[in-house]
PDB file of C-alpha atoms in Angstrom:
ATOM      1  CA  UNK A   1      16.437 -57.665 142.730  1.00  0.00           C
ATOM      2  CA  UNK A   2      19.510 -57.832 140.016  1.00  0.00           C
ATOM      3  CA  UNK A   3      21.136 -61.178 139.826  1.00  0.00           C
ATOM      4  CA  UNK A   4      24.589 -60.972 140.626  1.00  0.00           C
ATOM      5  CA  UNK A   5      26.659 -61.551 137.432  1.00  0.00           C
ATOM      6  CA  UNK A   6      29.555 -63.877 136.952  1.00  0.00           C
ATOM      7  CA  UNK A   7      32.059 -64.896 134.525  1.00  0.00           C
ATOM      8  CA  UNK A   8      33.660 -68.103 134.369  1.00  0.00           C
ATOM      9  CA  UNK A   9      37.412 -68.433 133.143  1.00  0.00           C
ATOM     10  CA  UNK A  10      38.767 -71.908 132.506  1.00  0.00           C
ATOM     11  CA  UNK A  11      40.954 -73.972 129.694  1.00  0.00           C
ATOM     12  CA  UNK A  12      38.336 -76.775 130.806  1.00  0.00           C
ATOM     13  CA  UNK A  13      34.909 -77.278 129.086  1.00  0.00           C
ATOM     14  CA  UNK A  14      33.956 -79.426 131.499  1.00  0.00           C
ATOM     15  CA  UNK A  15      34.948 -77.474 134.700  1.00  0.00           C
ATOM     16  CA  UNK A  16      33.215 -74.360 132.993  1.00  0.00           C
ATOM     17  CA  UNK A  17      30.128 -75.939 132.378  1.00  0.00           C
ATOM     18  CA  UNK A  18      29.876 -77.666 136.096  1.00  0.00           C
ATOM     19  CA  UNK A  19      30.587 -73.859 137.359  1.00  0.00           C
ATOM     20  CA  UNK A  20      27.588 -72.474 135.274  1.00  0.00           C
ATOM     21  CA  UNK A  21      25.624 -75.458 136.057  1.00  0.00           C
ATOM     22  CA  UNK A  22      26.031 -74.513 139.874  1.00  0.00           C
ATOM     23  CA  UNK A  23      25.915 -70.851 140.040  1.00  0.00           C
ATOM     24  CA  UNK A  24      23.084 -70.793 137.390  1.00  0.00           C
ATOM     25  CA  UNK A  25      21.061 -73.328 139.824  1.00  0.00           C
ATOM     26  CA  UNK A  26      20.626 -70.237 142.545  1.00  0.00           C
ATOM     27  CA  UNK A  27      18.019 -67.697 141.748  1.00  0.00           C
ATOM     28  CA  UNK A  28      20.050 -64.411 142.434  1.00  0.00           C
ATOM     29  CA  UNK A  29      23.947 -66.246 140.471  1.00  0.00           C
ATOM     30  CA  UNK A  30      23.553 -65.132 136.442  1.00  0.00           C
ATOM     31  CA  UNK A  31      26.863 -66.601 134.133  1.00  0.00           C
ATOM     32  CA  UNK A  32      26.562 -63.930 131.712  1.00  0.00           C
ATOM     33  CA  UNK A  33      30.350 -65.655 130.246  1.00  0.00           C
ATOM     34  CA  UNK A  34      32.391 -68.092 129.700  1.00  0.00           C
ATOM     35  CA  UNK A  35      36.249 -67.695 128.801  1.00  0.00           C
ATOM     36  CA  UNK A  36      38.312 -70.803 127.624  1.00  0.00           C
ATOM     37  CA  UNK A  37      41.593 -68.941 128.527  1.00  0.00           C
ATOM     38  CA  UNK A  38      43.206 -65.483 130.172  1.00  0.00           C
ATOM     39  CA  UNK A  39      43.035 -63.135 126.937  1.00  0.00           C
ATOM     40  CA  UNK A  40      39.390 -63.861 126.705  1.00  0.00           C
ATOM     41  CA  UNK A  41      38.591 -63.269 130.138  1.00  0.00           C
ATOM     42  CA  UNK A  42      40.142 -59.861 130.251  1.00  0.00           C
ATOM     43  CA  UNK A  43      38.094 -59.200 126.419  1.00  0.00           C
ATOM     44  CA  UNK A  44      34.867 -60.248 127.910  1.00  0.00           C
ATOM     45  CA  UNK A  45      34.943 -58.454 131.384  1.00  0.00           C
ATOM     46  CA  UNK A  46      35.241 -55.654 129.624  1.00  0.00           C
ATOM     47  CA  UNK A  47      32.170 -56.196 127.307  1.00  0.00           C
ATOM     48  CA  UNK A  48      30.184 -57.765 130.316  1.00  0.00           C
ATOM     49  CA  UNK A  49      31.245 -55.895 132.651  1.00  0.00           C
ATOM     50  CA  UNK A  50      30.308 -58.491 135.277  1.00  0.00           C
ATOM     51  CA  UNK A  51      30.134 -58.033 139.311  1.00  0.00           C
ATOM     52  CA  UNK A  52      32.883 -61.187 139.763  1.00  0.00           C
ATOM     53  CA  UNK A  53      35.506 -63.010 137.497  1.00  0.00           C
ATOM     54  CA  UNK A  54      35.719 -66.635 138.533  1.00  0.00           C
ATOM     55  CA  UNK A  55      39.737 -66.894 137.333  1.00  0.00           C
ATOM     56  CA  UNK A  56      41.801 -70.191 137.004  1.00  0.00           C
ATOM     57  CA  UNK A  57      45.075 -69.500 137.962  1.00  0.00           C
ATOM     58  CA  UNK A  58      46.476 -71.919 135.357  1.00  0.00           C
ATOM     59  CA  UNK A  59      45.145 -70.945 131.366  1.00  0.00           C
ATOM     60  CA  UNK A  60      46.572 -70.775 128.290  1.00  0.00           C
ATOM     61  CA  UNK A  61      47.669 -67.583 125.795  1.00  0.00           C
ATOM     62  CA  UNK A  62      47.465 -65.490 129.067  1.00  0.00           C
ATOM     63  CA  UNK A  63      47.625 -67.138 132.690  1.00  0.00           C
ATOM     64  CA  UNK A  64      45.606 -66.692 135.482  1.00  0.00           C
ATOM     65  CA  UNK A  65      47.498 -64.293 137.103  1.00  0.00           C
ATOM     66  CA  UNK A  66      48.340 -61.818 134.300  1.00  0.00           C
ATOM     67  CA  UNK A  67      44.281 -61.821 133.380  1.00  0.00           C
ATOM     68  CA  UNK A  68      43.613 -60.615 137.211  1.00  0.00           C
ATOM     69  CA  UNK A  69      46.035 -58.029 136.663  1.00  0.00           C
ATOM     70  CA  UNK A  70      44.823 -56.610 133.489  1.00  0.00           C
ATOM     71  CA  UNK A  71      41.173 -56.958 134.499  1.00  0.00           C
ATOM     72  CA  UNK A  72      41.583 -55.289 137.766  1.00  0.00           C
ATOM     73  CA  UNK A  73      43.418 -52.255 135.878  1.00  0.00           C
ATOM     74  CA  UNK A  74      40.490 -51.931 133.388  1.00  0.00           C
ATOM     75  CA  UNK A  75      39.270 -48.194 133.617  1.00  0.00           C
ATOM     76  CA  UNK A  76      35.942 -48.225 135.279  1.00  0.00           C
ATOM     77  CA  UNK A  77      35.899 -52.054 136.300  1.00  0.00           C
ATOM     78  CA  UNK A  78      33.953 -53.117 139.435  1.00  0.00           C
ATOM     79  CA  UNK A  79      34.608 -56.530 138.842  1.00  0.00           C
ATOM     80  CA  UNK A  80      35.837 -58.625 142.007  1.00  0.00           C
ATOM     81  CA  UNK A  81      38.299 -61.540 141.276  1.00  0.00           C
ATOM     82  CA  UNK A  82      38.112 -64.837 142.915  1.00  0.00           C
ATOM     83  CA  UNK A  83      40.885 -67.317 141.862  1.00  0.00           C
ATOM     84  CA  UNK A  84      40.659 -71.314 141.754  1.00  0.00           C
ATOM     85  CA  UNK A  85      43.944 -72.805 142.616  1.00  0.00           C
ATOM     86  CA  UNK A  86      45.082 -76.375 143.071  1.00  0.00           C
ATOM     87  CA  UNK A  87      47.588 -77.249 145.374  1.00  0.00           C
ATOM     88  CA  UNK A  88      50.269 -76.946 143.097  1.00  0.00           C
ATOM     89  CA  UNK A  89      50.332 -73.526 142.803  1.00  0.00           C
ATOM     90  CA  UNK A  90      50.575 -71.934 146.207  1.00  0.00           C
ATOM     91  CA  UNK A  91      53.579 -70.129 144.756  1.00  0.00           C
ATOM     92  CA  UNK A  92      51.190 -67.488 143.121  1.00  0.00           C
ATOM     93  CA  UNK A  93      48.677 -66.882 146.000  1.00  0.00           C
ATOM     94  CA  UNK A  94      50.530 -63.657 147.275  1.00  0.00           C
ATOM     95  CA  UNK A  95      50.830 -61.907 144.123  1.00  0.00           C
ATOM     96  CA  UNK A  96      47.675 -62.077 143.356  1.00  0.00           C
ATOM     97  CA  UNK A  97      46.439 -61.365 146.666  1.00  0.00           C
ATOM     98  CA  UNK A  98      48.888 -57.734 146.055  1.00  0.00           C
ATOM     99  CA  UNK A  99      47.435 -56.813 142.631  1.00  0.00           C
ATOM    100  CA  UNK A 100      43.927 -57.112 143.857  1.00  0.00           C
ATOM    101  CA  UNK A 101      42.009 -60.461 143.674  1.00  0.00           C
ATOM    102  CA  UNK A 102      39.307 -60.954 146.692  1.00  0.00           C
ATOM    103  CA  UNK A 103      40.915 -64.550 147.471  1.00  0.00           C
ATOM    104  CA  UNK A 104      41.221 -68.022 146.385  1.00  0.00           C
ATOM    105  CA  UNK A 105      39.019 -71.220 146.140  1.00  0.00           C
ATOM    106  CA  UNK A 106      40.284 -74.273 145.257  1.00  0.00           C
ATOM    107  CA  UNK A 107      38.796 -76.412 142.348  1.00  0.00           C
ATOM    108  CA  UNK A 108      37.203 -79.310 144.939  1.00  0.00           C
ATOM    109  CA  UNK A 109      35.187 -76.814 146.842  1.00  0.00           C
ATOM    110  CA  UNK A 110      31.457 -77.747 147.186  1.00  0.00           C
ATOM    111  CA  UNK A 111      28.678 -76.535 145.163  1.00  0.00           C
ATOM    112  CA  UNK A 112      27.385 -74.527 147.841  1.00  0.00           C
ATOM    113  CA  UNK A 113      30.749 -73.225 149.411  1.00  0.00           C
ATOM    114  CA  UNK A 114      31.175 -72.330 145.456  1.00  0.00           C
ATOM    115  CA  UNK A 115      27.823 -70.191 145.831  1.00  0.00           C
ATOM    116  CA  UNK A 116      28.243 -68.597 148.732  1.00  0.00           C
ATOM    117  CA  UNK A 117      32.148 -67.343 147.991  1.00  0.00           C
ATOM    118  CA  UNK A 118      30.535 -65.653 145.082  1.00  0.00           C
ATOM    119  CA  UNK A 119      28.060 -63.627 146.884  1.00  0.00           C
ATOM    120  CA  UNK A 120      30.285 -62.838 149.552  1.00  0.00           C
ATOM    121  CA  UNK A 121      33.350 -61.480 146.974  1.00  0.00           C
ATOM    122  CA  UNK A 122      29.945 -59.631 145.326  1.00  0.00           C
ATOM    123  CA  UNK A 123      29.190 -57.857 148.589  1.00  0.00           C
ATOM    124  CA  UNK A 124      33.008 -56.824 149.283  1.00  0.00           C
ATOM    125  CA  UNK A 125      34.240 -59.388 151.157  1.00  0.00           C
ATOM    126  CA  UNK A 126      37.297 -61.625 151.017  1.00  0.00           C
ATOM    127  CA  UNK A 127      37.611 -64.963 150.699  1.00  0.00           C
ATOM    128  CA  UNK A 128      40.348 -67.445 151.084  1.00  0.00           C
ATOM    129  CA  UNK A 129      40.555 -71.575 151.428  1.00  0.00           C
ATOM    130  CA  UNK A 130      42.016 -72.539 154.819  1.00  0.00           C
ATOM    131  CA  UNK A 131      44.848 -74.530 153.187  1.00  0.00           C
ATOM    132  CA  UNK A 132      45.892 -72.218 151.146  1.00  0.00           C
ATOM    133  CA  UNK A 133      45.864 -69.010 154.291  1.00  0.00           C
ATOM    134  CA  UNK A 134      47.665 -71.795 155.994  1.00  0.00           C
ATOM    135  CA  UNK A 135      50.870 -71.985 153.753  1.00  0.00           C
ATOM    136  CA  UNK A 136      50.695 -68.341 152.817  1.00  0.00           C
ATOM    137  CA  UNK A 137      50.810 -67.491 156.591  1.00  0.00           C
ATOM    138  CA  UNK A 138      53.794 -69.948 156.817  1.00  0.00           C
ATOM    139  CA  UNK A 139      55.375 -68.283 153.515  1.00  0.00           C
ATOM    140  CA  UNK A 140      56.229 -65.072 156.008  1.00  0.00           C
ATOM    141  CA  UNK A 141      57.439 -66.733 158.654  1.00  0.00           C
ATOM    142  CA  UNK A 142      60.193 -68.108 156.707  1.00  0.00           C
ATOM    143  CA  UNK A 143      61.331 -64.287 156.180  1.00  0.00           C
ATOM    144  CA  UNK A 144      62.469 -60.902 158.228  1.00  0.00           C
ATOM    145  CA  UNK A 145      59.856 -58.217 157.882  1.00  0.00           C
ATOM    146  CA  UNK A 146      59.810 -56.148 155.031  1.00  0.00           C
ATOM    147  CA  UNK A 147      60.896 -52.432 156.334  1.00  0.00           C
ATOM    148  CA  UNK A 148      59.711 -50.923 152.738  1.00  0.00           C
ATOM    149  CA  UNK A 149      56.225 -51.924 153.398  1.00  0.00           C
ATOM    150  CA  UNK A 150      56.633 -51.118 157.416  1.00  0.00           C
ATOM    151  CA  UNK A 151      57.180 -47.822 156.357  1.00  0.00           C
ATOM    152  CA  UNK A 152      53.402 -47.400 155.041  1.00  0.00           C
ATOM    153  CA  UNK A 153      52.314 -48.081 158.809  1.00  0.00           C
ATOM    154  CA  UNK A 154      53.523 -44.315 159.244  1.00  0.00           C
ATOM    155  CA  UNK A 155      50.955 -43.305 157.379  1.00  0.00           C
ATOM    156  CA  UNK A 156      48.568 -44.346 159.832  1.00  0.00           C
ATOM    157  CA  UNK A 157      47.007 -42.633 163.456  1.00  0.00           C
ATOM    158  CA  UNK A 158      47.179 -44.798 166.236  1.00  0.00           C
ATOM    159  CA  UNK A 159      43.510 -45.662 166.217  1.00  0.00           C
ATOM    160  CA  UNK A 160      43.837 -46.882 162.723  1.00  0.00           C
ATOM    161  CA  UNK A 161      46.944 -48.718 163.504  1.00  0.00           C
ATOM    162  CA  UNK A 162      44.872 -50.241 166.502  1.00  0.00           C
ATOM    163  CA  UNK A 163      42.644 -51.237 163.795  1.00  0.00           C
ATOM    164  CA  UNK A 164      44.657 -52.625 161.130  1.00  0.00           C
ATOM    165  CA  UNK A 165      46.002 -54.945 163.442  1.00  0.00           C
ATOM    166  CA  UNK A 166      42.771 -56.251 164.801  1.00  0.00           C
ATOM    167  CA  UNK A 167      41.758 -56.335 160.892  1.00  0.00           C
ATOM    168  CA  UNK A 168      44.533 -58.221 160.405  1.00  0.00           C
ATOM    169  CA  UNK A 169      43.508 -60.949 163.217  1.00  0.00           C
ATOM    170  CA  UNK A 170      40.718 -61.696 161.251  1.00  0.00           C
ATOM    171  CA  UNK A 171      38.474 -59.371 163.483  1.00  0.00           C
ATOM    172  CA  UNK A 172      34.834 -58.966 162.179  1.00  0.00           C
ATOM    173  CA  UNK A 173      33.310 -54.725 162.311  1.00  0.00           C
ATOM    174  CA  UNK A 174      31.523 -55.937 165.300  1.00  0.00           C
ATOM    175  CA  UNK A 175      33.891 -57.587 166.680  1.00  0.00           C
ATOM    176  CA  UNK A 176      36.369 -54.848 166.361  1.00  0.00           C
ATOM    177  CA  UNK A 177      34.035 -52.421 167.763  1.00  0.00           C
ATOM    178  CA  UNK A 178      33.608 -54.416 170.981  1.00  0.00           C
ATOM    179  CA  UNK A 179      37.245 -54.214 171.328  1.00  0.00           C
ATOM    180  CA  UNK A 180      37.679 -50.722 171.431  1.00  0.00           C
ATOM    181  CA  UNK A 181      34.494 -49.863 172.671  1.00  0.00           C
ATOM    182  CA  UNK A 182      33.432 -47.848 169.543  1.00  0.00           C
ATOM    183  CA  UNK A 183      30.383 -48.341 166.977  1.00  0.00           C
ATOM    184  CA  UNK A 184      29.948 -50.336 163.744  1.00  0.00           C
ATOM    185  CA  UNK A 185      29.547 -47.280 162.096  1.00  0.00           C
ATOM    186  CA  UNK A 186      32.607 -45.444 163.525  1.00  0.00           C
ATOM    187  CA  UNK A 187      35.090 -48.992 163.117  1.00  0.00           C
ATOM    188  CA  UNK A 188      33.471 -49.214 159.388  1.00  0.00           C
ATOM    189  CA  UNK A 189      34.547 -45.647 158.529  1.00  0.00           C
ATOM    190  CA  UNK A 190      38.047 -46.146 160.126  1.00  0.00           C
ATOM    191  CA  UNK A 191      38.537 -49.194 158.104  1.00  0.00           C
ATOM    192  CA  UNK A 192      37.579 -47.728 154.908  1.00  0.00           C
ATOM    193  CA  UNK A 193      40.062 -45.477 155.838  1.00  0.00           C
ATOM    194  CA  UNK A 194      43.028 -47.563 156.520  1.00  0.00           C
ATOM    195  CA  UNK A 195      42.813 -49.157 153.233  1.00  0.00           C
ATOM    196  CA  UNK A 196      42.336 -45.969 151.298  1.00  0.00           C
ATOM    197  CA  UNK A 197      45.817 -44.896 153.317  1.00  0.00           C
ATOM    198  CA  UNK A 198      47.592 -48.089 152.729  1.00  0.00           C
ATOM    199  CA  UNK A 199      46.493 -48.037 149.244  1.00  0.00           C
ATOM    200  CA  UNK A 200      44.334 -52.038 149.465  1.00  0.00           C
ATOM    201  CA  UNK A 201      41.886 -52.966 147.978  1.00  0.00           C
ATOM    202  CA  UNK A 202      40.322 -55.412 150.712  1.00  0.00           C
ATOM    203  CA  UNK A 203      40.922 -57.309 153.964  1.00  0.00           C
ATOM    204  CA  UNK A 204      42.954 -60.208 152.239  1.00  0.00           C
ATOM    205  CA  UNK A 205      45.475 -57.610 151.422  1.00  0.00           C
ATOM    206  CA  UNK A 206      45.424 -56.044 154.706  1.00  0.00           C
ATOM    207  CA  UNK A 207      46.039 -59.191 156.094  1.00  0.00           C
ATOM    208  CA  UNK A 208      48.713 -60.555 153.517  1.00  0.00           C
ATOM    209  CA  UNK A 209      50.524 -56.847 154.509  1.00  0.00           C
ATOM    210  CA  UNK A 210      49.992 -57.173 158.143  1.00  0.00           C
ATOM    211  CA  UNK A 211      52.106 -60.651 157.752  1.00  0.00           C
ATOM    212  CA  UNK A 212      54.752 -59.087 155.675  1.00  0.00           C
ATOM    213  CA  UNK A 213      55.486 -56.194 157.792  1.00  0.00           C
ATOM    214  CA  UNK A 214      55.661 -58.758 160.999  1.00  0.00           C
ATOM    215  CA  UNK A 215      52.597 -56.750 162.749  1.00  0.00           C
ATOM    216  CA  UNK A 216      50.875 -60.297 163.726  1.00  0.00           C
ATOM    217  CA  UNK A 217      52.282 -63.348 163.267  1.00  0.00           C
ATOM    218  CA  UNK A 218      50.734 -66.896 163.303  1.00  0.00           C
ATOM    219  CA  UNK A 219      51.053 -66.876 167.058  1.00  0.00           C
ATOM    220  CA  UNK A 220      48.370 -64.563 167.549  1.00  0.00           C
TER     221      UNK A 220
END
């Protein structure tokens, strides 16, 4: 089986070198790079074309954020983004959750937490630290629903929009499907589709929407 390939962007030898050190300790985790800041990381996903970009929000010559952007928009790239954040720097969570990243991390997470968030992004899934969904869920509470974004509900059937909501909740396929009484299969398809509609990449972005249009709030 192909090891799953990772590259490791921070301004911190130390911090890249503990990453590698981890990831290259499980059998099926290959570091196939190592950037010291944003520029690089966007020059060597494109040579290494690897299956996720560990990203430091906070680098020099290009930040964090920027890198994500320009990485995501590569022509061809398959790369999934997952950011490290400190607590600091909550104020950039959403906009990188909009341009495309698979979630966030922050630096202190465990060795094996590290692991497993990588292989998860790999396979398509999302990932975000409790903290920081905490304060990004309490970010849209402090503000009316945005009636732009609303707008690309309309777009939906009301299946899907049964969907996108559960989705939202944090509702698993199977989960989903017990819900409304349909298959995996059948809830995997209309998911797939909802995202294509709503033009998202993932389920962090379907979630981070569902919050900004005031479709669930925290209360659910």
């Amino acid at each position: 089986m192909n090891g799953i390939r990772v590259l490791v962007a921070d301004d911190q030898d130390l911090v890249r070198r503990g990453f590698r050190l981890i990831l290259e300790a499980e059998d099926d985790l290959e570091v196939v790079a190592e950037a010291e800041d944003g520029a690089r990381a966007v020059t060597l996903a494109l040579e290494t074309r690897p299956d996720v970009v560990l990203l430091d929000i906070r680098m020099p010559v290009l930040d964090g954020l920027e890198a994500a952007r320009r990485i995501l928009q590569q022509p061809g790239q398959r790369a999934r983004v997952l950011m490290l954040t400190t607590f600091d720097l909550d104020e950039y969570v959403y906009e990188a959750l909009r341009i495309g990243a698979s979630g966030f991390l922050l630096k202190d997470t465990p060795p094996e937490h590290l692991a497993a968030a990588v292989r998860a992004v790999a396979a398509g899934e999302s990932i975000l630290a409790p903290s920081v969904t905490a304060r990004m869920i309490a970010r849209f509470t402090r503000q009316p629903p945005a009636q732009d974004a609303r707008r690309l509900l309309d777009r939906l059937t009301p299946r899907e929009q049964e969907i996108f909501v559960l989705l939202a909740r944090g509702r698993s396929n199977q989960e989903i499907a017990g819900e409304l009484f349909l298959g995996e299969t059948t809830v995997k398809t209309h998911v797939s589709r909802v995202l294509a509609k709503l033009g998202l990449r993932d389920r962090v972005q379907a979630v981070a929407l569902a919050y900004e249009t005031g479709v669930v709030s925290p209360a659910e």
